[in-house]
XYZ file of C-alpha atoms in Angstrom:
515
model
C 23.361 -1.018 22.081
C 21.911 1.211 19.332
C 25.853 1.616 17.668
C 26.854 -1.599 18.854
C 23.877 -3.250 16.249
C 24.809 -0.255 13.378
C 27.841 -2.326 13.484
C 26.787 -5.452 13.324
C 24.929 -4.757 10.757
C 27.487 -2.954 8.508
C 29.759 -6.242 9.084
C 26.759 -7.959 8.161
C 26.641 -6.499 4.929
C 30.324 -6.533 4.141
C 30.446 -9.905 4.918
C 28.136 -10.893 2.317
C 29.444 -8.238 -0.038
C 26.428 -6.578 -0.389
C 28.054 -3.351 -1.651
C 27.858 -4.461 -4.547
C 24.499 -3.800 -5.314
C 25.537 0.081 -4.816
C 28.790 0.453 -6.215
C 29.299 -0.330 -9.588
C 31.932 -3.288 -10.508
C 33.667 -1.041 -13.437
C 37.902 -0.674 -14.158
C 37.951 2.839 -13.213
C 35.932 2.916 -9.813
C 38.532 2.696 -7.208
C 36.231 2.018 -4.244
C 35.109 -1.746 -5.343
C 38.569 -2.493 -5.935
C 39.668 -0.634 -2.228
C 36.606 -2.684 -0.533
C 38.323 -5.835 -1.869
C 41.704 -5.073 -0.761
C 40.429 -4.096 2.951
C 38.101 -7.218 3.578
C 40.203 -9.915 1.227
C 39.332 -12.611 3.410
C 35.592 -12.577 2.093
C 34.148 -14.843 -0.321
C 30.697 -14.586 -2.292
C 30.418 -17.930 -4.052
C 26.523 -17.459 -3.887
C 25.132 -15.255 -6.579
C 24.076 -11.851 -5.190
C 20.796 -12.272 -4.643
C 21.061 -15.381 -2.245
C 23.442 -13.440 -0.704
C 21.183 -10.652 0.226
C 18.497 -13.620 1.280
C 20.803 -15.230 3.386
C 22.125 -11.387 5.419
C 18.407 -10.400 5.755
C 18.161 -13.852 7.641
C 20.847 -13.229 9.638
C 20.212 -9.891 10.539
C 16.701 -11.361 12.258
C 12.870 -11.105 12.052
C 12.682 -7.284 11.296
C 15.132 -7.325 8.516
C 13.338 -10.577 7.108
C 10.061 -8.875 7.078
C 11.552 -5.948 5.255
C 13.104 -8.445 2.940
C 9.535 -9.736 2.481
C 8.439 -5.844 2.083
C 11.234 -5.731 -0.737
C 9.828 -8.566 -2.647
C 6.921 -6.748 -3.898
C 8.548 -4.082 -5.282
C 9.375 -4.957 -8.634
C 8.820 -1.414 -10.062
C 12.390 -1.071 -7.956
C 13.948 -4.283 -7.469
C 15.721 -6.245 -10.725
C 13.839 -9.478 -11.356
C 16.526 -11.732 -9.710
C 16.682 -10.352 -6.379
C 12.561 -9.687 -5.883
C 12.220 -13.535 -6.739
C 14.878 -14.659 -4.250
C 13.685 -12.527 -1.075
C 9.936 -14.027 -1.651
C 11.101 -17.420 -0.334
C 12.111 -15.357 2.915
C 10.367 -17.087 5.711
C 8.723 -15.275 9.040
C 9.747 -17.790 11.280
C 10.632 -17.267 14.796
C 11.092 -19.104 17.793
C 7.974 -18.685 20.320
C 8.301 -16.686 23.415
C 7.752 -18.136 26.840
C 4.512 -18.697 28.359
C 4.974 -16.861 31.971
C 6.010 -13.278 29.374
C 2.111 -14.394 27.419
C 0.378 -14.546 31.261
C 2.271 -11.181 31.659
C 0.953 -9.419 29.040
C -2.447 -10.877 28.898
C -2.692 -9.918 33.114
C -1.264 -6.450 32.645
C -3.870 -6.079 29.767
C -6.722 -6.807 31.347
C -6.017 -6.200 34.850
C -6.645 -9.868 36.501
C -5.291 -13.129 37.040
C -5.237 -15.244 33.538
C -7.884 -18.224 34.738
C -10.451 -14.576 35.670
C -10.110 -13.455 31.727
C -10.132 -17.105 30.057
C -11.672 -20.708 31.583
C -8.693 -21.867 29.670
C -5.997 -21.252 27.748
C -3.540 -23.339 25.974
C 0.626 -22.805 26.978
C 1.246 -24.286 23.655
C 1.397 -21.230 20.832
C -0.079 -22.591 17.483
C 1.859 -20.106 15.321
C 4.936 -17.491 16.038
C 5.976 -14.667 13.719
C 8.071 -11.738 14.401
C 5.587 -9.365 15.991
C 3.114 -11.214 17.799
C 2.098 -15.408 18.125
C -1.446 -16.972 18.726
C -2.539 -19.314 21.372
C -6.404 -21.238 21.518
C -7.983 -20.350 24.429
C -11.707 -21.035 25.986
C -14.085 -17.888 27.260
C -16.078 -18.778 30.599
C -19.179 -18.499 28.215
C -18.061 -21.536 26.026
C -16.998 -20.231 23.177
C -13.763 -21.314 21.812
C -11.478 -18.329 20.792
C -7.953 -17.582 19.423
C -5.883 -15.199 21.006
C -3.065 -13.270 19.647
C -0.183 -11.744 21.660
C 2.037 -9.016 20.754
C 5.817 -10.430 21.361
C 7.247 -8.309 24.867
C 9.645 -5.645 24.024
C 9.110 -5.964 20.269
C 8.079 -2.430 19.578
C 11.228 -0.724 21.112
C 13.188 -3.726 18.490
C 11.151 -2.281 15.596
C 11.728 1.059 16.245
C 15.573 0.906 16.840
C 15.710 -1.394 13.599
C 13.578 1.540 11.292
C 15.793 4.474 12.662
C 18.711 2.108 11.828
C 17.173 0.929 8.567
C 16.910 5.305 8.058
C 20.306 5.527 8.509
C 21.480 3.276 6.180
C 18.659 4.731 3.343
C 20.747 8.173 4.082
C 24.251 6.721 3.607
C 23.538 4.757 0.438
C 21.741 7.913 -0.797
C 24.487 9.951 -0.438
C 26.921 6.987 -1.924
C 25.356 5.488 -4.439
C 23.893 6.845 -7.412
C 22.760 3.567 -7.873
C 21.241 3.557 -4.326
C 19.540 6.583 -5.098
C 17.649 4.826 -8.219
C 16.336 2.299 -5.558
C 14.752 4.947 -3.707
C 15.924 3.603 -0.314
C 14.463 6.148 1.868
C 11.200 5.635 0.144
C 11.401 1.911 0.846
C 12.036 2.321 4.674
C 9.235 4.600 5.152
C 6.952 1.989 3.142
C 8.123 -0.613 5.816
C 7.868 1.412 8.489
C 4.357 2.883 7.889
C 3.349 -1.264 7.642
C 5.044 -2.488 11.031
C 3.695 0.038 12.913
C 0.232 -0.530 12.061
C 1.099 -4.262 13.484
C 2.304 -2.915 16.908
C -1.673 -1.893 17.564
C -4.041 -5.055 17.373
C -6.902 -2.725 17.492
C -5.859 -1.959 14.883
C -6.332 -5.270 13.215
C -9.085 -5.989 14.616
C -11.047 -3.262 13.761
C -9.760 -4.064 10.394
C -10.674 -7.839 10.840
C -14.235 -6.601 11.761
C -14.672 -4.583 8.933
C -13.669 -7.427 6.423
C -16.701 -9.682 8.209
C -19.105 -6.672 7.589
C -18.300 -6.384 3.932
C -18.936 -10.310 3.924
C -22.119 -10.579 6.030
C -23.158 -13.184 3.290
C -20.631 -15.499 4.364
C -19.116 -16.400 0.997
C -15.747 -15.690 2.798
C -15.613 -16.522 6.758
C -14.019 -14.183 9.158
C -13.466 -14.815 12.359
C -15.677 -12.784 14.646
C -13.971 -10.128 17.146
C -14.611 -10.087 20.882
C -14.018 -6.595 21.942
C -14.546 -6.750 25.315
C -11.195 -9.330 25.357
C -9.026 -7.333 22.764
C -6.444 -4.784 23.660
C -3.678 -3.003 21.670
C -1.044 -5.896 22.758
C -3.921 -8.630 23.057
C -6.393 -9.515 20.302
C -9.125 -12.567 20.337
C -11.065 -13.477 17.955
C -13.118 -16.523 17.149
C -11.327 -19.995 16.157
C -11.620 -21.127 12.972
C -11.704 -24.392 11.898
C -10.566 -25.712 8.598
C -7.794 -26.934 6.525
C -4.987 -24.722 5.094
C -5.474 -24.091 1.383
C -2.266 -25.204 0.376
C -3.362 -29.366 1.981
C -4.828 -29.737 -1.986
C -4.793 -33.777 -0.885
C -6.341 -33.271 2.466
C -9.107 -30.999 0.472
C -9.559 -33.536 -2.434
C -10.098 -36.244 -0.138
C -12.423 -33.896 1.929
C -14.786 -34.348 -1.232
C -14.435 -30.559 -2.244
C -14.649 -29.481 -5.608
C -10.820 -27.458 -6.128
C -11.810 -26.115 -9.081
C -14.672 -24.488 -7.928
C -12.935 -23.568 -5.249
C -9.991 -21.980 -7.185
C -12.904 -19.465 -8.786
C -14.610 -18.364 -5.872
C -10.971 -17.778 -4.429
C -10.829 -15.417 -7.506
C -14.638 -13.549 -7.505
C -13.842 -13.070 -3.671
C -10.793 -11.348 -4.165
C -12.200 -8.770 -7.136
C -15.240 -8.499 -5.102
C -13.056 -7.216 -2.575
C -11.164 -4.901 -4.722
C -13.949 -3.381 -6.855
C -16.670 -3.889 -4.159
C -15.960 -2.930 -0.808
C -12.516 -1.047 -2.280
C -10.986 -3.058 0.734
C -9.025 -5.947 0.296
C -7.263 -8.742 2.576
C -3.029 -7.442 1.224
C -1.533 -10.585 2.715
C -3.315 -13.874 1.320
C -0.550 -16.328 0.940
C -1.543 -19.949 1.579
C -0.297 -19.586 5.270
C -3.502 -17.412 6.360
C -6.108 -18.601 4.218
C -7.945 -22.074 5.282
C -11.067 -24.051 3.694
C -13.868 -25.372 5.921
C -13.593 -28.959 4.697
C -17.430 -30.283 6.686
C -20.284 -28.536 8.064
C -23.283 -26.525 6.343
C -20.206 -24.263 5.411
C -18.357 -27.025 3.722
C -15.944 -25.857 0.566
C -15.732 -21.641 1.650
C -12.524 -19.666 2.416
C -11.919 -18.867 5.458
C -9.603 -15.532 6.030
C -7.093 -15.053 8.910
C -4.461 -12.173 9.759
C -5.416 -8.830 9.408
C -2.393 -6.847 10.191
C -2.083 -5.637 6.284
C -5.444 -4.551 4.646
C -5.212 -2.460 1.486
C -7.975 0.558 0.270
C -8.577 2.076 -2.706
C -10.588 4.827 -3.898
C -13.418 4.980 -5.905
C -10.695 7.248 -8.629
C -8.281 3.828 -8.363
C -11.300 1.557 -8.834
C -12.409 2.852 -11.762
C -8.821 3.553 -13.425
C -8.095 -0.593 -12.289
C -11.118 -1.795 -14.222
C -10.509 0.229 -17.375
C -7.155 -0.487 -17.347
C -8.099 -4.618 -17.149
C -10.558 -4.552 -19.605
C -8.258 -2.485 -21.677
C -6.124 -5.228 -21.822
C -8.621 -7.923 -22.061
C -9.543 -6.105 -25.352
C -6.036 -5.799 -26.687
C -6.906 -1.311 -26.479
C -3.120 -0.319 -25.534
C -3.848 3.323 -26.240
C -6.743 3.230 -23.941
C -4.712 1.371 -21.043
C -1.939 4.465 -21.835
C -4.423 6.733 -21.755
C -5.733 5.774 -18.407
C -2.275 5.730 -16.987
C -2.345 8.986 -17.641
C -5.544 10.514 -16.812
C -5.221 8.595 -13.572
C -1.968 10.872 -12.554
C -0.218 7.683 -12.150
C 2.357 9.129 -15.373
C 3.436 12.638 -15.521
C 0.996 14.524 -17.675
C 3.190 15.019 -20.306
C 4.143 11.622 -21.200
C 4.343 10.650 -24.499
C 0.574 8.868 -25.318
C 2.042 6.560 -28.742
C 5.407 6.238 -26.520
C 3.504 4.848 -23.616
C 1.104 2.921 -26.041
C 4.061 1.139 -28.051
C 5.849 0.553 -24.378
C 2.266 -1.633 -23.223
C 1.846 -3.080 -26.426
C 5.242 -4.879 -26.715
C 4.475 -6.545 -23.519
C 0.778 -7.473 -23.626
C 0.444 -8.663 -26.990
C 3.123 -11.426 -26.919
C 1.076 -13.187 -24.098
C -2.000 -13.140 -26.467
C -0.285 -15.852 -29.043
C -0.442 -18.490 -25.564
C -3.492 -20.201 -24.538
C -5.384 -18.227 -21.839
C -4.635 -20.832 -19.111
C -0.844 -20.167 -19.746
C -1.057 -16.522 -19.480
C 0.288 -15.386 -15.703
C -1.968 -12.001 -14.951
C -0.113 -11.207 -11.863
C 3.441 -11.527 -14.435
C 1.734 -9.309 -16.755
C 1.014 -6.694 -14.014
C 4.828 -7.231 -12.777
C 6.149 -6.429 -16.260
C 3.798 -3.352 -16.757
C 4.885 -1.997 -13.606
C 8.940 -2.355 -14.620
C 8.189 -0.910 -17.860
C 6.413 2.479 -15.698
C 10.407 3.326 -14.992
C 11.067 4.676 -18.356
C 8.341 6.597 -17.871
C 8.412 8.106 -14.558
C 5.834 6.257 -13.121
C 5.091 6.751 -9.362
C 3.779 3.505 -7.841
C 0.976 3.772 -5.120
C 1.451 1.838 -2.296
C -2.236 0.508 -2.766
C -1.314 -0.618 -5.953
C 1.860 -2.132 -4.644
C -0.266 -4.318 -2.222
C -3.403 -5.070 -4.936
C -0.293 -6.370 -7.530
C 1.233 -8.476 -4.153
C -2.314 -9.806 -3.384
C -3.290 -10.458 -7.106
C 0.167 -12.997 -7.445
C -0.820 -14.659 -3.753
C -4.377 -15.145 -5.688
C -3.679 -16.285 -8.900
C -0.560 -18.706 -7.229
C -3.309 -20.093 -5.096
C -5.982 -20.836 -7.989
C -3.328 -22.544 -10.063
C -2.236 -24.396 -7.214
C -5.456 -25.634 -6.649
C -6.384 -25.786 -10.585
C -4.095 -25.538 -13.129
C -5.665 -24.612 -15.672
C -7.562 -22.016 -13.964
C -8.136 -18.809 -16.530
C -8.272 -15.651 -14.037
C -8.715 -13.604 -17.545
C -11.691 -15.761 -18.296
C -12.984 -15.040 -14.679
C -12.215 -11.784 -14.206
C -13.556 -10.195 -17.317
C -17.324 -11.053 -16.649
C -17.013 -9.271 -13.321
C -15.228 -6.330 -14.375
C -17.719 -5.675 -17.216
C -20.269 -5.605 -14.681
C -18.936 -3.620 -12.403
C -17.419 -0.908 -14.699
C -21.241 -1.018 -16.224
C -22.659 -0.429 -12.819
C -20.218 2.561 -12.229
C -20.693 4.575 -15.482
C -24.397 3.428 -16.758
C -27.551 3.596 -15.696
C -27.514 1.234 -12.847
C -24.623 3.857 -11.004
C -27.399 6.543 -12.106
C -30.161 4.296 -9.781
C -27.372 3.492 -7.330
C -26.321 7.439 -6.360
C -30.089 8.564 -6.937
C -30.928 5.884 -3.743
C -27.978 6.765 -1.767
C -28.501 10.490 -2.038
C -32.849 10.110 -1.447
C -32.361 10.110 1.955
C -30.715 13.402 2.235
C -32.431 15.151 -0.089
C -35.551 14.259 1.793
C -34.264 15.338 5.039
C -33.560 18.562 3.554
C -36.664 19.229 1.724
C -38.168 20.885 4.269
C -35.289 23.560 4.691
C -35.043 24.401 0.460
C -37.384 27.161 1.078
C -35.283 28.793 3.746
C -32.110 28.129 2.532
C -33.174 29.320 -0.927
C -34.252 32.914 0.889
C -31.490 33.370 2.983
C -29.340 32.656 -0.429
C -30.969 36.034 -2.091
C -30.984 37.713 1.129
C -27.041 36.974 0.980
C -26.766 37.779 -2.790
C -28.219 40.698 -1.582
C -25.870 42.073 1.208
C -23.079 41.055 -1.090
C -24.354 43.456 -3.575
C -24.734 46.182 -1.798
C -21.432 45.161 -0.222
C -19.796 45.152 -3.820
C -21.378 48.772 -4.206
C -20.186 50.108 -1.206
C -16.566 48.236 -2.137
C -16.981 49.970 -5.751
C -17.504 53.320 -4.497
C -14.496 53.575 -2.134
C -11.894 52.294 -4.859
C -13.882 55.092 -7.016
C -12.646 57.121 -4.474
C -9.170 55.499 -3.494
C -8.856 56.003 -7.608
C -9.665 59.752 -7.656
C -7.621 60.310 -4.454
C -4.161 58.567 -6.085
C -4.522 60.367 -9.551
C -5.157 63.669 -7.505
C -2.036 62.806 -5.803
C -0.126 61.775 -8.974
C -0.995 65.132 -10.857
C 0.161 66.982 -6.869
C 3.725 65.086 -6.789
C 4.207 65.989 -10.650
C 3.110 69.909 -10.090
C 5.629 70.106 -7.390
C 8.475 68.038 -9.365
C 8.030 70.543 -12.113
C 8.145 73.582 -9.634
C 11.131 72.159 -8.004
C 12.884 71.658 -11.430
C 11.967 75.117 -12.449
C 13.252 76.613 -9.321
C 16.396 74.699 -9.861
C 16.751 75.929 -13.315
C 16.272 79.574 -13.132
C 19.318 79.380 -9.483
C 21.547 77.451 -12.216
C 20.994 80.461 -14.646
C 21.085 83.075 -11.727
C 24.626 81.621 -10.773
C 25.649 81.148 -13.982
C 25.630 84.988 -14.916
């Protein structure tokens, strides 16, 4: 099975003539012109990146997420193809109920009406990896329930070591494979999916999300532990309306263009915050309570892909914006390279001119017609020339900021996400660098100074009392290379004495010979 889908596959891609995104169309490259002659009865009427769209689709859900992986890579991927694979679609057929009671009996060791009171047949979405039915606990509460699809982690698996493969070949192929860093890519995917296979794992992450938010300005569904396994995860049901129903909202009485900026101060609160952000917010998996005391707030749902910074990539993120809000190119090339995200020795007035010609253009248009997330996209295609190394956090915050700012101008179009941004990057690069951060880290390190207070006395004694051995351990270590010294140059002036005698000797039996 594991050749027989290599081939299908590799007749997959001939069919839609993908080779030629790694072998270049020229006169004098015989392979091209030998792939034509061998598969003649192909056509390609579509333009290439449709093409690649419609094999991805073919080739099923795991190649279609990895299509949707693909998408955000636009430090890699030329502008026509990254735009065609977003409008790949994760949709898959649901699996049958009796595999669901299966799973969910295996998981928790007893018969489905012992774990639930009830529990709806009828899934109420299906993606590649797992789908989500409604369900009611015997304590009341109403709950959704996700379910890993049967069998889908043995699919993933074979499809990644395939998906290696392939990386290898058009490695060793293509040196225009090897530009797209193929292998790279694969791993990226692969370290993703897996972390999908474990719903622990997302709901620990899910969890964590609804701590950072204990205010509530962003619901998130509560996790019930005691009903969540790695192939089984339930969590609180939501209720609202998806984002993307602007009609349904506007008729709901709630204000869109308020709601459009708190989309945007939750999502940099998130980022330069907590340093943990929600990586895949497209309309699909972000709703609005529409009545209720919580009327007009977000509410979040899937947490299979959450992306961290650290406090280094915070800091380098806000300079970097409020570099560009202030029209400081050499400070934004600057940062690029203090940060390690250019080689060290880049070229600072090289780098500088390189921003420059693509920020200030965008400052001649009104604010509202300026695209931040495009202006990210373009810096990140210009970091080729320069050697730039994308982090994969990065990768996900520039993913997340486009799902974002697509939302707010969705919901108002003439939302400024400069104009809202700025204030809240100027106080949070203030409260990492002046005195507030000063306050901040003197409170957070009280406590264990305090706890230690006590021991300062000791631990300053024992410190001299080690000083002191280590002195006297340095004397002692002085004295016997004092010795070891004296010992090798009497042995140097010992080996020379006898060289000379032995030369000597030598001499005066040449002489004695020689008369």
């Amino acid at each position: 099975m594991h050749w027989f889908r290599f081939y299908q596959i590799i007749g997959v891609f001939i069919w839609y003539r993908l080779d030629i995104f790694f072998v270049r169309e020229e006169k004098s490259n015989l392979v091209p012109r030998l792939l034509n002659l061998l598969f003649f009865w192909r056509s390609a009427p579509q333009q290439r990146a449709i093409r690649l769209r419609l094999a991805l689709e073919k080739l099923g859900p795991i190649f279609v997420k990895f299509g949707q992986m693909l998408s955000t890579r636009r430090d890699l991927l030329p502008p026509d193809v990254a735009d065609e694979l977003t409008k790949l679609q994760d949709q898959v057929p649901p699996f049958a109920f009796s595999q669901v009671e299966a799973i969910l009996i295996q998981a928790f060791n007893a018969p489905l009406n012992t774990t639930y009171a009830a529990f709806d047949p009828v899934p109420v979405a299906s993606a590649s990896v797992a789908q989500v039915h409604f369900a009611t606990l015997h304590s009341g509460e109403q709950v959704a329930v996700k379910v890993l699809r049967p069998g889908i982690a043995a699919i993933i698996h074979r499809d990644i070591a395939l998906l290696r493969t392939i990386a290898w070949w058009v490695k060793k192929l293509s040196s225009e494979g090897r530009r797209l860093k193929p292998d790279e890519m694969v791993e990226e995917f692969a370290r993703h999916t897996e972390h999908e296979l474990d719903l622990t794992l997302e709901a620990a992450q899910c969890s964590q999300l609804g701590r950072n938010f204990s205010d509530k300005r962003l619901l998130v569904p509560a996790v019930y532990w005691d009903y969540s396994r790695k192939q089984v995860m339930t969590m609180q049901r939501m209720f609202g309306t998806p984002v993307r129903d602007t009609s349904a909202l506007r008729d709901a009485g709630i204000n869109l263009t308020q709601l459009a900026h708190d989309g945007v101060e939750i999502f940099f609160t998130q980022v330069f915050r907590d340093g943990f952000f929600h990586a895949d917010m497209h309309p699909g998996n972000i709703q609005v309570v529409t009545e209720g005391p919580d009327k007009g707030k977000f509410i979040a749902l899937d947490f299979g892909i959450m992306g961290s910074l650290s406090p280094t990539d915070q800091y380098y993120l806000a300079r970097n914006f409020l570099a560009f809000f202030n029209r400081d190119y050499r400070d934004v090339a600057v940062a690029h390279i203090e940060s390690g995200w250019v080689p060290a020795d880049t070229n600072v007035e090289a780098l500088e001119t390189a921003i420059r010609a693509i920020c200030e253009p965008i400052f001649e248009k009104p604010l509202k017609d300026i695209s931040f997330g495009r202006t990210l996209l373009s810096l990140f295609q210009m970091s080729r020339r320069f050697g730039v190394n994308i982090q994969p956090q990065l990768i996900m915050l520039q993913k997340t900021l486009l799902n974002i700012e697509g939302m707010g101008r969705e919901l108002d179009p003439n939302i400024d996400l400069w104009h809202s941004a700025k204030p809240f990057l100027k106080r949070w690069m203030s409260e990492q660098i002046g005195w507030r951060r000063l306050i901040k880290s003197a409170k957070h390190e009280l406590p264990y100074v305090l706890a230690h207070a006590a021991e300062i006395p000791r631990l300053f004694e024992q410190y001299l009392r080690n000083q002191s051995e280590f002195a006297k351990q340095q004397s002692h270590i002085d004295a016997m290379l004092a010795t070891q010294h004296k010992q090798a140059t009497w042995q140097k002036w010992f080996i020379s004495a006898i060289g000379i005698l032995v030369v000597l000797q030598l001499a005066s039996l040449f002489l004695l010979f020689a008369n």
